[in-house]
Coordinates of C-alpha atoms in Angstrom, one line a residue:
M29 CA 18.2 16.2 -9.6
S30 CA 21.3 16.0 -7.5
R31 CA 21.2 17.7 -4.2
H32 CA 23.2 17.9 -1.0
T33 CA 21.8 18.6 2.5
D34 CA 23.1 18.3 6.1
V35 CA 20.6 15.6 7.2
V36 CA 18.3 13.5 5.0
I37 CA 15.4 11.9 6.9
L38 CA 13.7 8.8 5.4
G39 CA 10.1 8.6 6.6
A40 CA 7.7 11.3 7.6
G41 CA 6.0 9.4 10.5
T42 CA 6.2 10.2 14.2
A43 CA 10.0 9.5 14.4
G44 CA 10.9 11.3 11.2
L45 CA 8.9 14.4 12.0
N46 CA 10.5 14.6 15.4
A47 CA 13.9 14.1 13.9
R48 CA 13.3 17.0 11.5
R49 CA 12.4 19.3 14.4
E50 CA 15.7 18.6 16.1
V51 CA 17.7 19.2 13.0
D52 CA 15.8 22.4 12.4
K53 CA 16.4 23.5 15.9
A54 CA 20.1 22.9 15.4
G55 CA 20.1 25.3 12.5
K56 CA 21.0 22.6 10.0
D57 CA 19.6 22.0 6.5
W58 CA 17.3 19.0 6.0
L59 CA 15.3 17.0 3.5
L60 CA 12.4 14.7 4.4
V61 CA 11.7 11.8 2.1
D62 CA 8.4 9.8 2.1
P63 CA 6.5 8.0 -0.6
G64 CA 3.2 8.4 1.3
P65 CA 0.6 8.1 2.5
L66 CA 1.3 10.8 5.0
G67 CA -0.3 10.9 8.4
T68 CA 1.7 8.5 10.7
T69 CA 1.0 4.9 11.4
C70 CA -0.6 5.8 14.7
A71 CA -3.2 8.1 13.3
R72 CA -3.9 6.3 10.1
V73 CA -4.0 2.6 10.9
G74 CA -2.8 2.1 14.5
C75 CA -3.5 3.7 17.8
M76 CA -6.3 6.0 16.9
P77 CA -8.6 3.8 14.7
S78 CA -8.1 0.8 16.9
K79 CA -9.0 2.7 20.1
L80 CA -12.1 4.1 18.2
L81 CA -13.2 0.5 17.5
I82 CA -12.5 -0.5 21.1
A83 CA -14.5 2.4 22.4
A84 CA -17.5 1.2 20.3
A85 CA -16.9 -2.3 21.6
D86 CA -16.7 -1.2 25.2
A87 CA -20.1 0.6 24.8
A88 CA -21.7 -2.5 23.5
H89 CA -20.1 -4.8 26.1
H90 CA -21.0 -2.6 29.1
A91 CA -24.5 -2.2 27.8
R92 CA -25.0 -5.9 27.8
R93 CA -23.8 -6.2 31.4
T94 CA -26.0 -3.6 33.1
A95 CA -28.4 -6.2 34.6
R96 CA -25.9 -6.8 37.5
F97 CA -26.7 -3.3 38.7
G98 CA -30.4 -3.8 38.4
V99 CA -30.5 -1.8 35.1
H100 CA -32.1 -3.5 32.2
T101 CA -31.5 -2.1 28.7
G102 CA -33.0 -4.8 26.5
D103 CA -31.3 -6.2 23.4
V104 CA -28.2 -4.3 22.3
R105 CA -28.0 -3.8 18.5
V106 CA -24.7 -3.1 16.9
D107 CA -24.9 -1.2 13.6
G108 CA -21.7 -2.4 12.0
P109 CA -21.6 0.1 9.1
A110 CA -22.2 3.0 11.5
V111 CA -19.5 1.8 13.9
L112 CA -16.9 1.6 11.1
A113 CA -18.1 4.9 9.6
R114 CA -17.4 6.7 12.9
V115 CA -14.0 4.9 13.2
R116 CA -13.0 6.2 9.7
A117 CA -14.4 9.7 10.2
E118 CA -12.6 10.3 13.5
R119 CA -9.5 8.5 12.2
D120 CA -9.4 10.8 9.2
R121 CA -9.8 13.8 11.5
F122 CA -6.7 12.8 13.6
A123 CA -4.6 11.9 10.5
G124 CA -5.7 15.0 8.7
F125 CA -4.1 17.2 11.4
V126 CA -0.7 15.4 10.8
V127 CA -1.1 15.6 7.0
R128 CA -1.9 19.3 7.1
D129 CA 1.2 20.0 9.3
T130 CA 3.4 17.9 7.1
L131 CA 2.3 19.5 3.9
A132 CA 2.9 22.9 5.5
L133 CA 6.6 22.2 5.5
P134 CA 8.6 23.9 2.7
S135 CA 7.7 22.0 -0.5
D136 CA 11.3 21.9 -1.7
R137 CA 12.3 20.0 1.5
L138 CA 9.6 17.3 1.3
L139 CA 10.4 14.8 -1.4
R140 CA 7.6 12.5 -2.3
G141 CA 9.2 9.2 -3.4
R142 CA 10.6 5.9 -2.4
A143 CA 14.2 6.1 -1.0
R144 CA 17.1 3.6 -1.5
L145 CA 20.5 4.0 0.1
T146 CA 23.4 3.6 -2.3
G147 CA 25.9 4.2 0.5
P148 CA 26.0 5.5 4.1
T149 CA 25.4 9.1 3.0
T150 CA 23.8 8.7 -0.5
V151 CA 20.2 8.2 -1.2
E152 CA 18.4 7.6 -4.5
V153 CA 14.8 9.0 -4.4
E154 CA 12.6 7.3 -7.0
G155 CA 11.3 9.8 -9.5
V156 CA 13.3 12.6 -7.9
G157 CA 17.0 12.0 -8.1
T158 CA 20.1 11.7 -5.9
V159 CA 20.5 13.2 -2.4
T160 CA 23.9 13.3 -0.6
A161 CA 24.0 14.2 3.1
D162 CA 26.4 14.5 6.0
A163 CA 24.1 12.2 8.0
V164 CA 21.0 10.0 7.4
V165 CA 18.1 9.2 9.7
I166 CA 16.1 6.1 8.8
A167 CA 12.6 6.3 10.2
T168 CA 10.7 4.2 7.6
G169 CA 8.4 2.4 10.1
S170 CA 7.0 -1.1 10.0
S171 CA 4.3 -3.1 8.3
P172 CA 2.0 -6.1 9.4
R173 CA 3.6 -9.5 9.2
I174 CA 1.6 -12.0 7.2
P175 CA 2.0 -15.6 8.5
K176 CA 3.0 -18.3 6.0
G177 CA 0.4 -20.6 4.5
L178 CA -2.2 -17.9 3.7
D179 CA -1.5 -17.5 0.0
A180 CA -4.5 -19.4 -1.2
V181 CA -6.8 -17.1 0.9
A182 CA -4.9 -13.8 0.5
D183 CA -8.1 -12.0 -0.5
K184 CA -9.7 -12.9 2.8
V185 CA -6.8 -11.8 5.0
L186 CA -7.2 -8.5 6.9
V187 CA -4.5 -6.5 8.7
N188 CA -5.0 -3.5 10.9
D189 CA -4.4 -1.3 7.8
S190 CA -7.4 -2.9 6.0
L191 CA -9.8 -3.8 8.8
F192 CA -11.0 -0.3 9.3
E193 CA -11.9 0.0 5.6
L194 CA -14.5 -2.7 5.7
P195 CA -18.0 -1.5 4.8
D196 CA -19.5 -3.7 7.6
L197 CA -18.3 -6.0 10.4
P198 CA -17.7 -9.6 9.2
G199 CA -19.8 -12.4 10.8
S200 CA -16.8 -14.4 11.9
V201 CA -13.0 -13.8 12.1
A202 CA -10.0 -15.9 13.0
V203 CA -7.3 -13.8 14.6
L204 CA -3.8 -15.1 14.0
G205 CA -1.7 -13.8 16.9
A206 CA -2.4 -13.2 20.6
G207 CA -0.1 -10.3 21.0
I208 CA -1.4 -6.8 22.0
I209 CA -2.8 -6.0 18.5
G210 CA -4.5 -9.4 18.2
L211 CA -6.1 -9.3 21.6
E212 CA -7.2 -5.7 21.4
L213 CA -8.8 -6.1 18.0
G214 CA -10.0 -9.6 18.5
Q215 CA -11.8 -8.8 21.8
A216 CA -13.2 -5.6 20.3
L217 CA -14.7 -7.5 17.4
A218 CA -16.1 -10.1 19.7
H219 CA -17.8 -7.5 21.9
L220 CA -19.3 -6.0 18.7
G221 CA -20.9 -9.3 18.0
V222 CA -18.4 -10.9 15.6
D223 CA -17.8 -14.6 16.1
V224 CA -14.0 -14.6 17.0
V225 CA -11.4 -17.3 17.6
V226 CA -7.7 -16.5 18.4
L227 CA -4.8 -18.7 17.4
D228 CA -1.2 -18.3 18.4
P229 CA 1.8 -20.7 18.1
F230 CA 3.1 -19.5 21.5
D231 CA 1.7 -20.0 24.9
A232 CA 1.6 -16.3 25.7
L233 CA -0.8 -13.3 25.8
A234 CA 0.1 -9.8 24.9
G235 CA 3.8 -10.5 25.7
I236 CA 3.0 -11.1 29.4
D237 CA 6.0 -12.8 31.0
D238 CA 5.0 -12.7 34.7
P239 CA 3.6 -16.2 35.3
A240 CA 1.1 -15.1 37.9
V241 CA -0.3 -12.4 35.7
M242 CA -0.3 -14.7 32.7
A243 CA -2.4 -17.2 34.6
S244 CA -4.9 -14.6 35.6
A245 CA -5.1 -13.1 32.1
R246 CA -5.5 -16.5 30.4
A247 CA -8.4 -17.4 32.7
V248 CA -10.2 -14.0 32.5
I249 CA -9.7 -13.3 28.8
G250 CA -10.1 -17.0 27.9
A251 CA -13.6 -16.9 29.5
D252 CA -14.5 -14.0 27.2
L253 CA -12.7 -15.0 24.0
P254 CA -11.9 -18.5 22.6
L255 CA -8.1 -18.8 22.9
H256 CA -6.0 -21.5 21.2
L257 CA -2.5 -20.9 22.5
G258 CA 0.4 -23.1 21.5
S259 CA -1.5 -24.1 18.4
T260 CA -0.2 -24.9 14.9
L261 CA -2.1 -23.6 11.7
D262 CA -2.2 -26.6 9.4
A263 CA -4.2 -25.3 6.5
A264 CA -6.2 -22.3 5.2
V265 CA -8.3 -22.9 2.1
P266 CA -11.1 -21.1 0.3
D267 CA -14.6 -22.1 1.3
G268 CA -17.2 -20.1 -0.6
D269 CA -16.9 -16.5 0.4
G270 CA -14.9 -17.5 3.5
V271 CA -12.0 -19.6 4.7
K272 CA -11.8 -23.1 6.0
L273 CA -9.1 -23.2 8.7
S274 CA -7.5 -26.3 10.2
W275 CA -5.2 -26.2 13.2
T276 CA -3.9 -28.4 16.0
D277 CA -3.8 -27.4 19.6
A278 CA -0.8 -27.8 21.9
D279 CA -2.4 -31.1 23.3
G280 CA -2.7 -32.5 19.8
T281 CA -6.4 -31.8 19.4
A282 CA -7.3 -31.1 15.7
H283 CA -9.8 -28.4 14.8
T284 CA -11.6 -27.3 11.6
R285 CA -13.6 -24.1 11.4
R286 CA -15.0 -21.9 8.7
V287 CA -14.6 -18.1 9.1
D288 CA -15.5 -15.1 6.9
R289 CA -12.1 -13.4 7.3
I290 CA -8.7 -13.9 8.8
L291 CA -7.1 -11.1 10.8
A292 CA -3.3 -11.3 10.6
A293 CA -2.0 -10.0 13.9
A294 CA 1.3 -11.8 14.1
G295 CA 3.5 -8.8 14.8
R296 CA 5.1 -6.3 12.5
V297 CA 8.2 -6.2 10.3
P298 CA 10.6 -3.3 9.7
N299 CA 10.2 -1.4 6.4
V300 CA 13.7 -2.1 5.1
A301 CA 13.0 -4.2 2.0
D302 CA 14.8 -2.7 -1.0
L303 CA 16.1 0.1 1.3
G304 CA 19.7 -0.7 0.5
L305 CA 20.9 -1.3 4.0
H306 CA 23.5 -3.7 2.7
T307 CA 25.4 -0.7 1.3
L308 CA 26.2 0.4 4.8
G309 CA 29.0 -2.1 5.0
V310 CA 27.9 -3.7 8.3
D311 CA 26.3 -7.0 9.1
L312 CA 22.5 -7.2 9.0
D313 CA 20.5 -9.5 11.4
R314 CA 17.8 -11.9 10.4
R315 CA 15.3 -9.0 10.2
G316 CA 17.6 -7.1 7.8
L317 CA 18.6 -4.6 10.4
P318 CA 22.1 -3.2 11.1
P319 CA 23.4 -3.0 14.7
F320 CA 22.4 0.2 16.5
D321 CA 22.7 1.7 19.9
P322 CA 19.3 2.5 21.5
A323 CA 20.9 5.2 23.6
T324 CA 22.2 7.2 20.7
C325 CA 20.2 5.6 17.8
Q326 CA 23.5 5.4 15.8
V327 CA 24.2 2.5 13.5
A328 CA 27.7 1.2 14.3
D329 CA 30.1 4.2 14.0
L330 CA 28.4 5.5 10.9
P331 CA 26.6 8.9 10.3
V332 CA 23.4 6.8 10.1
F333 CA 20.7 6.7 12.7
L334 CA 17.6 4.5 13.2
A335 CA 14.4 5.8 14.9
G336 CA 10.9 4.6 15.5
D337 CA 9.2 1.3 14.6
V338 CA 11.8 0.4 12.0
D339 CA 14.4 -0.4 14.7
Q340 CA 12.0 -2.8 16.5
H341 CA 13.4 -1.6 19.9
R342 CA 10.2 -0.3 21.5
P343 CA 7.6 0.0 18.8
L344 CA 5.3 2.6 20.5
L345 CA 4.4 6.1 19.5
H346 CA 6.0 7.9 22.5
E347 CA 9.2 5.9 22.0
A348 CA 9.2 6.7 18.3
A349 CA 8.9 10.4 19.2
D350 CA 11.8 10.1 21.7
E351 CA 14.0 8.2 19.3
G352 CA 13.3 10.6 16.5
S353 CA 14.4 13.5 18.7
I354 CA 17.6 11.6 19.7
A355 CA 18.4 10.5 16.2
G356 CA 17.8 14.0 14.8
A357 CA 19.9 15.8 17.4
N358 CA 22.8 13.4 16.9
A359 CA 22.6 13.5 13.1
A360 CA 22.7 17.3 13.3
R361 CA 25.8 17.4 15.4
F362 CA 27.6 14.3 14.0
P363 CA 30.3 13.1 14.8
D364 CA 29.5 14.5 18.3
V365 CA 27.1 11.8 19.2
T366 CA 25.7 11.6 22.8
P367 CA 23.2 9.3 24.5
G368 CA 19.7 10.6 24.7
D369 CA 17.3 10.6 27.7
R370 CA 15.4 7.3 27.5
R371 CA 12.3 7.3 29.7
V372 CA 10.9 4.6 31.9
P373 CA 9.4 2.0 29.6
I374 CA 5.6 1.9 29.7
A375 CA 3.2 -0.1 27.5
V376 CA -0.6 -0.6 27.7
A377 CA -2.9 -3.1 26.0
F378 CA -6.4 -1.7 25.8
T379 CA -8.1 -5.1 26.4
D380 CA -10.8 -5.6 29.0
P381 CA -9.4 -5.8 31.6
Q382 CA -6.3 -3.8 30.5
I383 CA -2.8 -5.1 30.5
A384 CA 0.2 -2.8 31.3
F385 CA 3.9 -3.1 31.7
V386 CA 6.1 -0.5 33.5
G387 CA 9.8 -0.4 34.0
V388 CA 11.8 -3.6 34.5
R389 CA 10.0 -6.6 33.0
W390 CA 9.7 -9.9 34.9
K391 CA 12.1 -11.7 32.6
D392 CA 14.7 -9.0 33.0
R393 CA 14.7 -8.7 36.8
D394 CA 17.6 -9.7 39.0
C395 CA 15.9 -12.6 40.8
A396 CA 18.2 -12.4 43.8
R397 CA 17.4 -8.7 44.4
T398 CA 13.7 -8.5 43.5
A399 CA 10.7 -8.5 45.8
V400 CA 7.2 -8.8 44.6
G401 CA 4.0 -7.2 45.9
E402 CA 0.6 -8.3 44.6
V403 CA -3.0 -7.0 44.6
D404 CA -6.0 -9.1 43.6
Y405 CA -8.4 -6.9 41.6
G406 CA -11.0 -9.7 41.8
D407 CA -11.7 -8.5 45.4
Q408 CA -10.7 -4.8 45.2
G409 CA -13.2 -2.4 46.5
R410 CA -13.6 0.1 43.7
A411 CA -13.4 -2.7 41.1
R412 CA -16.2 -4.5 42.8
V413 CA -18.3 -1.3 42.9
M414 CA -17.8 -1.0 39.1
G415 CA -18.6 -4.6 38.5
R416 CA -15.2 -5.0 36.8
N417 CA -13.4 -6.9 39.5
A418 CA -10.9 -9.2 37.7
G419 CA -7.2 -9.4 37.3
I420 CA -4.1 -8.9 39.4
G421 CA -1.3 -6.4 39.6
R422 CA 2.3 -7.3 40.5
I423 CA 4.8 -4.6 41.6
Y424 CA 8.6 -5.2 41.7
A425 CA 11.1 -3.6 44.1
D426 CA 14.8 -3.8 44.8
T427 CA 15.4 -5.8 48.0
E428 CA 18.5 -3.8 49.0
T429 CA 17.4 -0.2 48.3
G430 CA 13.6 -0.6 48.4
R431 CA 13.3 1.3 45.1
L432 CA 10.5 0.5 42.8
L433 CA 11.6 -1.2 39.7
G434 CA 8.7 -2.2 37.5
A435 CA 5.3 -3.8 37.3
T436 CA 3.0 -6.1 35.3
L437 CA -0.6 -5.1 35.6
F438 CA -3.8 -6.8 34.6
G439 CA -7.0 -5.1 35.8
P440 CA -9.6 -2.4 35.2
E441 CA -8.2 0.9 33.7
M442 CA -4.6 0.0 34.4
E443 CA -3.5 2.7 31.9
H444 CA -3.8 5.2 34.8
L445 CA -2.0 3.1 37.4
A446 CA 0.8 2.4 34.9
H447 CA 1.4 6.1 34.6
L448 CA 1.6 6.6 38.3
L449 CA 4.1 3.8 38.6
A450 CA 6.2 5.1 35.6
W451 CA 6.5 8.5 37.3
A452 CA 7.3 7.0 40.7
I453 CA 10.1 4.8 39.1
A454 CA 11.4 7.8 37.2
D455 CA 11.6 9.8 40.4
G456 CA 13.4 7.0 42.1
L457 CA 10.8 6.4 44.8
T458 CA 11.1 3.6 47.3
V459 CA 8.2 1.5 48.5
Q460 CA 8.1 3.6 51.6
D461 CA 8.1 6.8 49.6
A462 CA 5.2 5.6 47.5
L463 CA 3.3 4.5 50.6
S464 CA 3.6 8.0 52.0
R465 CA 1.7 9.5 49.1
P466 CA -2.0 10.1 49.4
F467 CA -4.5 7.5 48.3
Y468 CA -8.2 8.5 48.0
H469 CA -11.0 6.1 48.8
P470 CA -12.6 4.3 47.1
V471 CA -10.4 4.3 43.9
L472 CA -8.7 1.6 41.8
E473 CA -5.3 3.2 42.8
E474 CA -5.9 1.8 46.3
G475 CA -4.8 -1.5 44.8
L476 CA -1.4 0.0 44.4
R477 CA -1.3 0.6 48.1
T478 CA -2.2 -3.0 48.8
A479 CA 0.7 -4.2 46.6
L480 CA 3.0 -1.7 48.2
R481 CA 2.1 -2.9 51.7
A482 CA 2.8 -6.5 50.6
L483 CA 6.2 -5.3 49.3
S484 CA 6.9 -3.4 52.5
G485 CA 6.1 -6.6 54.5
T486 CA 8.5 -8.6 52.4
L487 CA 11.2 -6.0 52.7
G488 CA 10.7 -5.8 56.5
T489 CA 9.8 -2.1 56.5
L490 CA 6.1 -2.3 57.2
S491 CA 6.6 -1.7 60.9
S492 CA 8.2 1.7 60.1
C493 CA 5.1 2.9 58.2
P494 CA 3.4 6.0 59.7
P495 CA -0.2 5.1 61.0
A496 CA -1.8 6.9 58.1
D497 CA 0.1 4.7 55.6
C498 CA -1.2 1.6 57.2
A499 CA -4.8 2.7 57.6
Q500 CA -7.3 0.4 56.1
G501 CA -10.6 1.3 54.4
P502 CA -13.5 -1.0 53.5
G503 CA -12.8 -3.0 50.4
C504 CA -9.2 -1.7 50.0

């Protein structure tokens, strides 16, 4: 088969499906190419199954901690096969909706095969034929990265794709990677009764770059989960039906431990192997990616666009959806390429306590123009009522304008506070604007008011607060 279309989209995940919608809205012809499985990374192996596992872990963890309230539940029994069966059943339900909608697309426009570029506007689809197009959207996603040195125990290595397919929870797991995925899954497994240890070559947790928040997270999560940060994996060899691991900590201490399985959570790599990106005629970086503009998703000045996890810019579902829309719209009207509307960055790690990032990150701030306000959730009223009083939140504001810039949050249910701050930043609110908004009592969001008051004091505007903004409730 040889076929021409206006836009060919490689990948039927979140980014690719949103790109298709934009091309369709523009009245242009399109072809969607994907080798399968369909259903998006989020629904099949990412967001949804991981949160299902975390929900089970939270239920077990909270049940074990009820005695502080004078409520005694007795021994908590975790039925591993039942936990994983529910994860798969609900996961399949979520993914099934996406698969159904994708298969409802015109069959002659959905090509099921592996794609390879032979030029900026020419694609070979394995088992199908050649497609030429006026523009190409590459939305092929990403895959788990497997650390080096695990070849001898490859059959004992899990990734998030395979973890949820286990018939039962393993007895012990070594998690390689203390990023968001490693911490979420490692902590969930530990709360479900699995013996877990976390190793990472870097001295960081979940990408936290604010040193004060990092110190709090390391202390709190480290008390719940054995963390070996700054460690070097020396060896991984078979040991019966498990693995014998050897590693060296940052201080030179050597460790040896046997585990049933290894969970590789050392990040993800873009799905560009054998994609033919070298035929674009532009330099590729060490990841094999061409240069692209995050505002337009365009590769150099070519009729080629990157969207979603494959571009490694902001590998999150809502960002993939936005990038797909931007890439699809620009591909449809090429060469009239315009910047898209990129939203305030927001990311959440569903650990316990949760970690969240909003807006400008600590490492990217202008030190000379940034003030910081802090709230200690270890002594915050609502957090103490819930028995979940741990962590701190740090809010950043511009010293000249007073506008909110960003935040690094570590505390109970920070997913909600992160959204409030993202909306406030998107609306250009100043510290005083935010302080003038209503705060109910007693709620976790009162911690935001505490941090805002600290910021207002630093900025020298606290004296201008109306009396209601400065009112103090018990445990605020």
